[in-house]
């Protein structure tokens, strides 16, 4: 009996392959990386889905995680610059800029709102490489997945077939879902909306809606009284369906505009984990679209 | 009357900023062909480092008749930073500062350091003139701190500029599941840059050979994080050549950060130091601490309170102060701040009200602080 136990133990040890440890800067990237890596990876996000991704505080505990990581997946486009100093502090050569374990998920994305000409703070908190909220276009989810898949194949080539199968499955599922979401949202194509920040630009382009104004006058700049007055005029003129409010921004001004114009506010997460119901990349869009549709139908 | 007018003007700017006077930016669509360059690699095409400027101005009103800065707009410092890579895994950071030194504005190398990010295993080395990683606040540049002034214990034990030294610091990140880093520094603090409080009253500062050690660990607890730093320093006092005064400072720093939804977060920081100074004829011990609590109630606004308690190194007289701080953060490097400080002093307590403006132009970054 003892011999058999020993044989089983040895066999288990031989079969055991170490999980790859992947760190992502956001929950959305974590969700996609987990889909592709499945049981062969352990994925952790450095930020929570309910946090403003522009405002994540670098913490020493993140350094400890990065020090052990086989791969880092970043949003890029300057959204998560806070992670760069942490990568340096982690002294992990596998994940430094240019290493095989350094994945910038934005490579290959068609960037929107790329500023032309000189960029400075007079334009607000503009990202010089363009609007970084690209994961809110589900088609971009495929590019993100491709970047993660390529990275996983580089750090663990022997599992390439496994990752490829999962990547293909992700693309198929997402393609089906996008079609479904399009149908669900078709009624609102060409309609006007306003949002707090320029978070929904990619989402709007994909689902063919117009973000006609933002509560912020310029990215990252809080609205002044005179701007709110102008905004109310814009709302009355453009007649947006509702106000899309990212759930980490202050609600006061959105409420004020809604009260004065009779528009509804739809409070939305912008990332996986932004609300408890949104557990993965698919349910993020499911939630956003359902909430907007419900609000527009008067059910919210 | 003039002071009140200036103060009211600043309050009006404080409340109603920002004004919208700029034209709309033009945008285009473009495919991302490469990875987003890191800070320090932004100007790769022209081989320039990241260049930034940080300005720090304040306006102070106080009932202290001896305060020469009362009712005057003070340009405390203009910091210019040059940051970039000089070799793979080797980063250079130079911070040059023009700062107020009595009546004049003088140039100074605030920091100039080369960071060898990976010597071997998890060991890194920082060489140059640096703000020493001792305690929590000392390493942080003034414009990044949550209050306009330096905590009294740091000014009293390390001098008005804090503990800034020339030398080398080795950091070793232990391969543990939690963040656990050990720092060992060998420094020289040149004599010569000293401030005087008044006639014959020289500010205490450390000089010559200095050795520092910090054990820094961090424990994540659900949506919060607790950082603990244990610090030890051995150095010489300002009169070492005459009195052979040796100084030891040990300290403990605690920082707890909690994160909530809607950009809300809370910060609690406390630092406690004990200074032991061995003179030829006696040994003196001094003790000081500060506690600071800060709450960010939305993306832009924070409110905080600080309490300072420290014994003066030279005469042992204990000083206390309490401050209330309100900050409006326009961007990561630009901030408007109002701070009220009540200082318990004999024979008369002082009230101080400060409006501060910190502004940043260009890409500016610091390693984990």
XYZ file of C-alpha atoms in Angstrom:
669
model
C 0.000 0.000 0.000
C 2.816 2.368 0.962
C 4.570 1.653 -2.329
C 1.444 2.550 -4.277
C 0.990 5.757 -2.296
C 4.589 6.658 -3.087
C 4.089 5.899 -6.791
C 0.922 8.036 -6.913
C 2.730 10.858 -5.116
C 5.696 10.715 -7.497
C 3.369 10.605 -10.479
C 1.496 13.663 -9.152
C 4.761 15.552 -8.689
C 5.829 14.668 -12.261
C 2.476 15.740 -13.680
C 2.361 18.913 -11.627
C 3.242 21.913 -13.674
C 3.638 25.272 -12.011
C 0.907 27.811 -12.741
C 2.113 30.929 -14.495
C 1.644 33.959 -12.289
C 0.151 36.856 -14.229
C -0.422 40.353 -12.936
C -2.758 42.718 -14.732
C -3.346 46.367 -14.002
C -7.130 46.109 -14.336
C -9.844 43.550 -13.700
C -10.856 43.535 -17.393
C -7.414 42.328 -18.414
C -7.499 39.804 -15.561
C -10.772 38.387 -16.839
C -9.474 37.953 -20.400
C -6.120 36.532 -19.261
C -7.918 34.010 -17.049
C -10.152 32.933 -19.936
C -7.131 32.151 -22.104
C -4.855 30.759 -19.416
C -7.537 28.875 -17.431
C -6.034 26.438 -14.912
C -2.508 26.980 -16.197
C -2.403 30.520 -14.872
C -3.016 32.380 -11.665
C -4.088 35.939 -12.479
C -4.340 38.890 -10.123
C -5.320 42.468 -10.830
C -3.548 45.340 -9.076
C -6.620 47.560 -9.123
C -10.235 46.997 -8.253
C -12.979 47.343 -10.860
C -14.718 50.000 -8.770
C -11.638 52.208 -8.723
C -11.003 55.068 -11.104
C -8.259 53.566 -13.282
C -6.599 57.002 -13.570
C -6.222 57.286 -9.813
C -4.744 54.008 -8.571
C -2.352 54.488 -5.671
C 0.908 52.511 -6.073
C 1.412 50.362 -2.974
C 4.335 48.293 -1.688
C 2.192 45.127 -1.666
C 1.908 45.488 -5.448
C 5.711 45.371 -5.648
C 5.686 42.049 -3.802
C 3.216 40.638 -6.352
C 5.169 41.958 -9.334
C 8.409 40.529 -7.956
C 6.984 37.002 -8.370
C 5.143 37.577 -11.648
C 5.891 35.783 -14.902
C 3.941 38.333 -16.891
C 2.477 41.826 -16.533
C -0.432 42.945 -18.708
C -0.964 46.705 -18.948
C -3.731 48.777 -20.493
C -1.094 51.170 -21.875
C -1.855 54.508 -23.564
C -0.765 56.151 -20.284
C -3.778 54.977 -18.284
C -1.718 52.876 -15.904
C 1.609 54.719 -15.766
C 1.453 54.188 -12.002
C 2.594 50.605 -12.517
C 5.905 51.548 -14.163
C 7.628 52.643 -10.967
C 6.319 49.493 -9.278
C 7.810 47.271 -11.981
C 11.172 48.974 -11.453
C 10.906 48.550 -7.689
C 10.067 44.852 -8.118
C 13.468 44.239 -9.783
C 11.849 41.453 -11.802
C 13.678 41.272 -15.124
C 10.985 39.024 -16.648
C 8.445 41.832 -16.713
C 10.443 44.978 -17.440
C 9.636 47.029 -20.539
C 10.667 45.019 -23.580
C 10.965 41.680 -21.752
C 8.908 38.657 -22.894
C 6.630 38.975 -19.891
C 5.752 42.633 -20.536
C 2.453 42.904 -22.391
C 0.970 46.180 -23.506
C -2.597 45.211 -24.395
C -3.091 48.348 -26.507
C -0.805 47.232 -29.346
C -2.926 46.973 -32.498
C -5.852 49.029 -31.181
C -7.333 51.707 -33.414
C -6.967 54.585 -30.974
C -9.626 57.260 -30.779
C -9.177 60.910 -29.848
C -5.444 61.018 -30.494
C -4.552 64.680 -30.019
C -2.976 66.433 -32.952
C -0.508 69.257 -32.581
C 0.912 70.389 -29.287
C -0.469 68.775 -26.157
C -0.315 70.380 -22.750
C -2.355 70.691 -19.577
C -4.465 73.513 -21.018
C -6.335 70.723 -22.794
C -7.048 69.004 -19.476
C -5.733 65.611 -18.514
C -5.332 64.504 -22.126
C -3.616 61.211 -22.847
C -1.063 61.932 -25.552
C -1.531 58.474 -27.097
C -5.293 58.858 -27.352
C -8.333 57.802 -25.343
C -7.224 54.791 -23.248
C -10.693 53.319 -22.489
C -10.500 50.997 -25.488
C -11.564 47.811 -23.646
C -15.114 49.203 -23.696
C -15.330 48.264 -27.354
C -15.859 44.478 -27.250
C -14.160 44.117 -30.645
C -11.018 45.460 -28.946
C -11.401 42.621 -26.463
C -10.227 40.353 -29.283
C -7.055 42.430 -29.787
C -6.399 42.417 -26.044
C -6.883 38.637 -26.035
C -4.497 38.289 -28.985
C -1.803 40.264 -27.162
C -2.244 38.183 -24.011
C -2.307 34.947 -26.005
C 0.948 35.887 -27.781
C 2.546 36.748 -24.449
C 1.488 33.458 -22.877
C 2.890 31.533 -25.846
C 6.199 33.368 -25.470
C 6.602 32.564 -21.782
C 5.239 29.024 -22.005
C 5.607 27.754 -25.609
C 4.815 24.181 -24.623
C 1.263 25.253 -23.674
C 0.747 27.144 -26.942
C -1.893 24.726 -28.224
C -3.888 24.965 -25.008
C -3.816 28.761 -25.054
C -4.703 28.870 -28.748
C -7.785 26.722 -28.198
C -8.964 29.015 -25.403
C -8.156 32.138 -27.395
C -10.182 30.840 -30.359
C -13.047 30.004 -28.014
C -12.894 33.518 -26.545
C -13.067 35.094 -30.014
C -15.989 32.880 -31.075
C -17.959 33.567 -27.885
C -17.270 37.281 -28.065
C -18.275 37.478 -31.739
C -21.594 35.799 -30.937
C -22.165 38.055 -27.975
C -21.348 41.227 -29.924
C -24.016 40.280 -32.440
C -26.486 39.680 -29.616
C -25.622 42.993 -27.907
C -25.924 44.860 -31.212
C -29.449 43.501 -31.703
C -30.390 44.401 -28.154
C -29.053 47.921 -28.614
C -30.207 48.467 -32.199
C -33.091 50.669 -31.122
C -30.643 53.259 -29.797
C -28.366 53.450 -32.843
C -27.790 57.051 -33.872
C -29.231 58.341 -30.598
C -27.502 60.948 -28.425
C -26.109 60.380 -24.936
C -23.920 62.298 -22.533
C -21.348 60.880 -20.137
C -19.293 62.225 -17.235
C -15.830 61.526 -18.714
C -14.849 60.409 -22.216
C -14.958 56.805 -21.018
C -17.588 55.570 -23.468
C -16.068 56.814 -26.761
C -15.084 53.299 -27.935
C -18.363 51.818 -26.740
C -20.261 54.568 -28.576
C -18.386 53.972 -31.810
C -19.022 50.226 -31.712
C -22.727 50.508 -30.935
C -23.234 53.540 -33.135
C -24.423 56.014 -30.532
C -23.311 59.634 -30.129
C -21.741 61.035 -26.973
C -22.699 64.647 -27.618
C -21.212 66.131 -24.449
C -19.450 65.264 -21.237
C -20.099 66.546 -17.724
C -16.369 67.330 -17.527
C -15.545 70.291 -19.773
C -12.175 68.703 -20.571
C -10.758 65.338 -19.464
C -10.098 65.313 -15.726
C -11.351 68.883 -15.197
C -14.332 69.362 -12.880
C -17.185 71.411 -14.346
C -17.617 75.060 -13.414
C -20.993 76.748 -12.870
C -20.869 78.467 -16.273
C -20.027 75.205 -18.013
C -22.948 73.423 -16.321
C -25.249 76.174 -17.590
C -23.933 75.670 -21.138
C -24.207 71.918 -20.742
C -27.865 72.185 -19.769
C -28.467 74.161 -22.984
C -26.684 71.431 -24.963
C -28.802 68.741 -23.289
C -32.003 70.651 -24.073
C -30.900 71.092 -27.671
C -29.415 67.663 -28.428
C -32.010 65.727 -26.416
C -29.809 62.847 -25.275
C -31.537 59.648 -24.253
C -29.872 59.650 -20.831
C -26.727 60.514 -18.872
C -24.179 57.712 -18.660
C -22.432 58.177 -15.326
C -19.258 56.207 -14.567
C -19.761 54.859 -11.041
C -16.510 56.206 -9.557
C -17.150 59.876 -10.388
C -18.956 62.353 -8.121
C -22.684 62.197 -8.771
C -23.599 65.750 -7.747
C -23.302 67.499 -11.139
C -24.847 64.628 -13.099
C -27.807 64.763 -10.707
C -28.051 68.531 -11.100
C -28.110 68.282 -14.902
C -30.597 65.405 -14.755
C -32.913 67.333 -12.430
C -32.861 70.446 -14.584
C -33.363 68.630 -17.875
C -35.580 65.747 -16.816
C -33.051 63.192 -18.112
C -32.319 59.892 -16.438
C -28.907 58.989 -15.043
C -27.634 55.491 -15.687
C -24.856 54.705 -13.227
C -22.516 52.275 -14.921
C -19.401 50.326 -14.099
C -16.601 50.678 -16.624
C -14.665 47.603 -15.592
C -15.135 44.044 -14.448
C -15.814 44.124 -10.695
C -17.208 47.655 -10.928
C -20.414 46.257 -9.420
C -20.799 42.799 -7.845
C -22.886 41.488 -10.778
C -20.104 42.110 -13.312
C -17.822 39.162 -12.812
C -16.152 38.881 -16.232
C -15.570 40.710 -19.517
C -18.796 39.367 -21.043
C -21.010 40.352 -18.126
C -19.541 43.867 -18.227
C -21.223 44.555 -21.578
C -24.286 42.543 -20.630
C -24.710 44.777 -17.585
C -24.001 48.092 -19.365
C -26.349 47.357 -22.252
C -29.118 45.952 -20.057
C -28.962 48.955 -17.722
C -29.112 51.480 -20.572
C -31.978 49.641 -22.255
C -33.882 49.327 -18.965
C -33.394 53.012 -18.200
C -34.525 54.055 -21.664
C -37.592 51.857 -21.350
C -38.436 53.495 -18.063
C -37.648 50.440 -15.935
C -34.810 51.955 -13.919
C -6.311 96.107 4.092
C -3.898 95.141 1.304
C -3.282 91.753 2.918
C -7.002 91.083 3.204
C -7.459 92.034 -0.448
C -4.687 89.635 -1.532
C -6.117 86.882 0.666
C -9.643 87.376 -0.681
C -8.340 87.352 -4.275
C -6.549 84.080 -3.655
C -9.642 82.532 -2.068
C -11.716 83.588 -5.091
C -9.160 81.968 -7.438
C -9.092 78.912 -5.183
C -12.857 78.468 -5.377
C -13.537 79.361 -8.984
C -10.499 77.867 -10.680
C -10.270 76.534 -13.381
C -11.339 79.184 -15.855
C -12.076 78.006 -19.352
C -10.130 80.180 -21.756
C -8.511 77.740 -24.111
C -9.547 76.554 -27.529
C -10.784 73.037 -28.150
C -8.180 70.393 -28.956
C -8.326 68.600 -32.300
C -8.309 64.804 -32.356
C -7.717 62.032 -34.844
C -7.841 58.216 -34.970
C -4.680 56.156 -35.261
C -3.659 52.532 -34.926
C -1.350 51.737 -31.989
C 1.660 50.162 -33.683
C 3.978 49.798 -30.684
C 3.959 49.601 -26.903
C 3.268 52.809 -24.987
C 6.726 54.207 -24.107
C 7.619 54.339 -20.418
C 8.159 57.608 -18.565
C 11.793 58.424 -19.254
C 11.586 56.997 -22.766
C 9.088 59.533 -24.080
C 11.565 61.548 -26.067
C 13.356 58.496 -27.421
C 13.439 59.848 -30.966
C 15.349 62.953 -29.980
C 17.183 61.179 -27.138
C 16.058 63.737 -24.569
C 15.158 62.858 -20.974
C 11.731 63.658 -19.487
C 11.898 67.285 -18.399
C 9.484 68.800 -15.928
C 9.134 71.842 -13.721
C 7.387 71.942 -10.349
C 6.680 75.275 -8.680
C 5.730 75.773 -5.054
C 4.328 79.160 -3.930
C 2.606 80.094 -0.703
C 1.054 83.048 1.020
C 1.071 83.084 4.821
C -0.822 85.113 7.365
C 0.127 84.823 11.023
C -0.117 86.670 14.330
C 3.600 86.071 14.898
C 5.132 89.547 14.658
C 8.613 88.098 14.081
C 7.583 86.197 10.977
C 9.286 87.932 8.062
C 7.134 86.042 5.557
C 3.842 87.275 6.994
C 1.578 88.641 4.274
C 4.038 88.111 1.421
C 3.715 85.745 -1.489
C 6.700 83.413 -1.164
C 8.177 81.505 -4.086
C 9.472 78.639 -2.010
C 10.977 76.562 -4.775
C 11.102 75.897 -8.480
C 12.223 72.349 -9.157
C 13.413 71.221 -12.555
C 13.636 67.494 -13.109
C 15.535 65.568 -15.775
C 14.697 61.890 -15.780
C 15.627 59.076 -18.088
C 17.549 55.893 -18.709
C 21.309 55.996 -19.110
C 21.764 52.289 -19.741
C 19.473 49.240 -19.648
C 18.305 48.902 -16.004
C 20.152 52.071 -15.002
C 18.086 55.172 -14.518
C 19.227 58.713 -13.812
C 17.183 61.360 -12.010
C 18.375 64.929 -11.467
C 16.250 67.410 -9.520
C 17.612 70.934 -9.521
C 15.932 73.446 -7.299
C 15.854 77.188 -6.938
C 14.681 77.779 -3.422
C 14.197 80.543 -0.923
C 17.149 80.888 1.402
C 16.484 83.802 3.705
C 16.187 86.887 1.554
C 17.641 85.384 -1.596
C 16.776 82.606 -3.998
C 19.613 80.122 -4.374
C 20.196 77.198 -6.735
C 20.700 73.780 -5.234
C 20.975 70.177 -6.331
C 17.934 68.763 -4.602
C 18.680 65.219 -5.752
C 21.018 63.801 -8.370
C 21.058 60.047 -8.394
C 21.758 56.999 -10.482
C 19.689 53.943 -9.755
C 21.148 50.530 -10.632
C 17.865 48.698 -10.619
C 19.196 45.185 -10.486
C 22.721 44.377 -9.342
C 22.026 40.732 -8.670
C 19.007 38.848 -7.422
C 16.757 41.502 -5.834
C 19.490 43.929 -4.854
C 19.501 47.474 -6.215
C 21.785 50.412 -5.605
C 21.142 54.124 -5.592
C 24.165 56.431 -5.754
C 24.314 60.201 -5.546
C 22.655 62.954 -3.584
C 19.283 61.686 -2.431
C 16.454 62.253 -0.021
C 17.211 59.294 2.233
C 14.612 56.550 2.605
C 14.275 57.123 6.351
C 10.804 57.251 7.839
C 7.871 57.761 5.501
C 7.729 61.463 4.750
C 11.433 62.333 4.503
C 11.883 60.717 1.090
C 8.865 62.460 -0.409
C 9.545 65.795 -2.098
C 7.730 68.708 -0.459
C 5.472 69.256 -3.459
C 4.203 65.651 -3.191
C 3.366 65.846 0.503
C -0.143 66.264 1.822
C 0.723 69.417 3.808
C 2.526 72.650 3.036
C 5.169 72.397 5.773
C 7.541 69.687 6.883
C 6.579 67.863 10.091
C 8.383 69.482 13.016
C 10.140 66.304 14.087
C 11.887 66.036 10.714
C 12.930 69.691 10.714
C 14.094 69.465 14.303
C 16.092 66.215 14.025
C 17.363 66.441 10.428
C 17.281 70.142 9.546
C 14.980 72.306 7.452
C 15.621 70.303 4.273
C 15.128 66.944 5.973
C 17.632 64.135 5.664
C 19.347 64.726 2.330
C 22.747 63.097 1.926
C 25.407 62.106 -0.567
C 26.360 58.474 -0.775
C 24.941 55.100 -1.636
C 21.917 53.103 -0.616
C 21.533 49.359 -1.123
C 17.978 47.995 -1.221
C 17.201 44.314 -1.027
C 13.690 43.089 -1.709
C 13.275 39.810 0.143
C 11.658 37.037 -1.950
C 8.644 36.714 0.348
C 4.893 36.690 -0.336
C 4.643 40.140 1.267
C 6.608 43.302 0.496
C 9.677 43.232 2.738
C 12.606 45.444 1.812
C 15.811 46.157 3.687
C 17.725 49.375 2.983
C 21.269 50.099 4.040
C 22.768 53.503 3.350
C 26.288 54.875 3.687
C 26.323 58.642 3.428
C 28.199 61.825 3.866
C 26.370 64.996 4.857
C 28.538 67.998 4.040
C 28.484 70.900 6.468
C 27.829 74.293 5.044
C 24.183 74.439 4.094
C 22.620 75.505 7.355
C 19.837 77.781 8.424
C 19.829 79.955 11.502
C 16.737 80.578 13.568
C 17.973 83.803 14.995
C 21.010 85.457 16.469
C 23.362 82.804 17.792
C 20.733 80.096 17.346
C 22.051 77.532 14.943
C 19.773 74.884 13.527
C 20.617 71.325 14.537
C 21.641 69.097 11.671
C 23.573 65.928 11.048
C 27.006 66.098 9.409
C 29.812 63.901 8.072
C 29.615 60.122 7.908
C 26.104 58.802 8.339
C 24.774 55.256 8.249
C 21.101 54.470 7.799
C 19.079 51.323 7.903
C 15.421 50.778 7.173
C 13.281 47.681 7.316
C 10.175 48.335 5.285
C 7.270 45.927 5.074
C 3.730 46.106 3.902
C 0.671 44.007 4.635
C -2.392 44.151 2.370
C -5.602 43.812 4.369
C -8.731 43.551 2.175
C -9.238 47.027 0.635
C -6.505 48.567 2.715
C -2.798 48.320 3.288
C -0.610 48.712 6.348
C 2.996 49.791 5.903
C 5.539 49.585 8.682
C 9.032 51.047 8.636
C 11.685 50.468 11.285
C 14.517 52.964 10.963
C 17.945 53.381 12.510
C 20.595 56.020 11.875
C 24.080 56.704 13.175
C 25.704 60.057 12.460
C 27.580 63.020 13.867
C 26.149 66.201 15.332
C 27.010 69.687 14.048
C 29.862 70.130 16.583
C 31.589 66.824 16.071
C 34.984 68.415 15.394
C 34.908 70.196 18.805
C 32.647 68.090 21.023
C 32.698 64.679 19.341
C 28.931 64.544 19.487
C 27.617 61.320 18.036
C 23.977 60.956 17.167
C 21.752 57.923 16.946
C 18.166 58.147 15.766
C 15.728 55.302 15.791
C 12.227 55.566 14.452
C 9.058 53.792 13.594
C 6.690 54.807 10.829
C 3.211 53.448 10.263
C 1.012 54.146 7.265
C -2.449 52.778 6.729
C -4.382 53.414 3.529
C -7.988 52.392 2.931
C -9.751 52.594 -0.402
C -13.462 53.049 -0.900
C -15.726 53.452 -3.923
C -16.147 56.773 -5.784
C -12.473 57.729 -5.485
C -12.710 57.959 -1.717
C -9.745 56.917 0.356
C -8.330 57.434 3.819
C -4.732 57.727 4.887
C -3.233 57.556 8.351
C 0.470 58.177 8.865
C 2.435 58.335 12.091
C 6.162 58.683 12.595
C 7.908 58.534 15.911
C 11.623 59.208 16.435
C 14.011 59.063 19.353
C 17.312 60.933 19.096
C 20.243 60.086 21.348
C 23.146 62.529 21.272
C 26.361 61.586 23.003
C 28.362 64.631 24.009
C 31.706 64.430 25.817
C 30.183 65.264 29.190
C 26.636 63.962 28.879
C 24.088 62.123 26.787
C 20.886 63.833 25.797
C 17.743 62.163 24.552
C 15.042 63.833 22.510
C 11.744 62.501 21.380
C 9.299 63.588 18.710
C 6.439 62.401 16.585
C 3.646 63.436 14.292
C 0.370 61.855 13.290
C -1.538 62.736 10.152
C -4.929 61.611 8.926
C -6.271 62.466 5.507
C -9.551 61.733 3.773
C -10.090 62.034 0.034
C -13.788 62.547 -0.410
C -13.819 62.683 -4.187
C -11.444 62.806 -7.104
C -10.378 66.382 -6.440
C -10.655 67.176 -2.735
C -8.954 66.008 0.420
C -9.171 67.121 4.008
C -6.640 66.231 6.679
C -5.363 66.970 10.163
C -1.886 66.707 11.639
C -0.550 66.854 15.166
C 3.148 67.479 15.842
C 4.969 67.015 19.103
C 8.741 67.336 19.348
C 11.519 68.305 21.732
C 14.029 70.803 20.393
C 17.389 69.068 20.059
C 19.439 71.954 21.481
C 17.381 73.083 24.479
C 14.879 70.250 25.012
C 11.876 72.601 24.933
C 8.846 70.736 23.723
C 6.826 72.189 20.877
C 3.312 71.238 19.832
C 1.199 72.169 16.881
C -2.047 71.116 15.268
C -2.967 71.672 11.620
C -6.020 71.388 9.426
C -5.413 70.948 5.709
C -7.746 71.229 2.763
C -6.444 70.437 -0.723
C -7.909 70.679 -4.163
C -5.956 68.538 -6.605
C -6.323 69.791 -10.133
C -3.939 67.215 -11.579
C -1.403 64.779 -10.160
C 1.181 67.561 -9.846
C -0.996 70.647 -9.488
C -2.688 71.432 -6.228
C -4.282 74.326 -4.380
C -4.090 74.003 -0.612
C -5.269 75.851 2.468
C -3.721 75.023 5.816
C -4.399 76.381 9.275
C -1.830 75.688 11.987
C -2.111 76.413 15.676
C 1.232 76.316 17.440
C 1.395 76.126 21.231
C 4.209 78.439 22.178
C 5.249 80.450 25.213
C 4.451 83.212 25.917
C 1.930 83.472 23.076
C 0.385 80.791 20.882
C 0.508 81.429 17.150
C -2.124 81.078 14.488
C -1.021 80.596 10.928
C -3.070 80.456 7.770
C -1.419 79.458 4.509
C -2.617 79.268 0.931
C -0.342 77.181 -1.241
C -0.142 76.641 -4.963
C 1.873 73.768 -6.380
C 1.998 73.382 -10.123
C 3.633 70.918 -12.445
C 4.525 71.155 -16.115
C 5.702 68.130 -18.040
C 6.169 64.440 -17.222
C 7.343 63.997 -13.632
C 7.705 60.675 -11.832
C 9.175 59.219 -8.659
C 10.017 55.673 -7.673
C 7.890 54.038 -4.963
C 7.848 56.305 -1.907
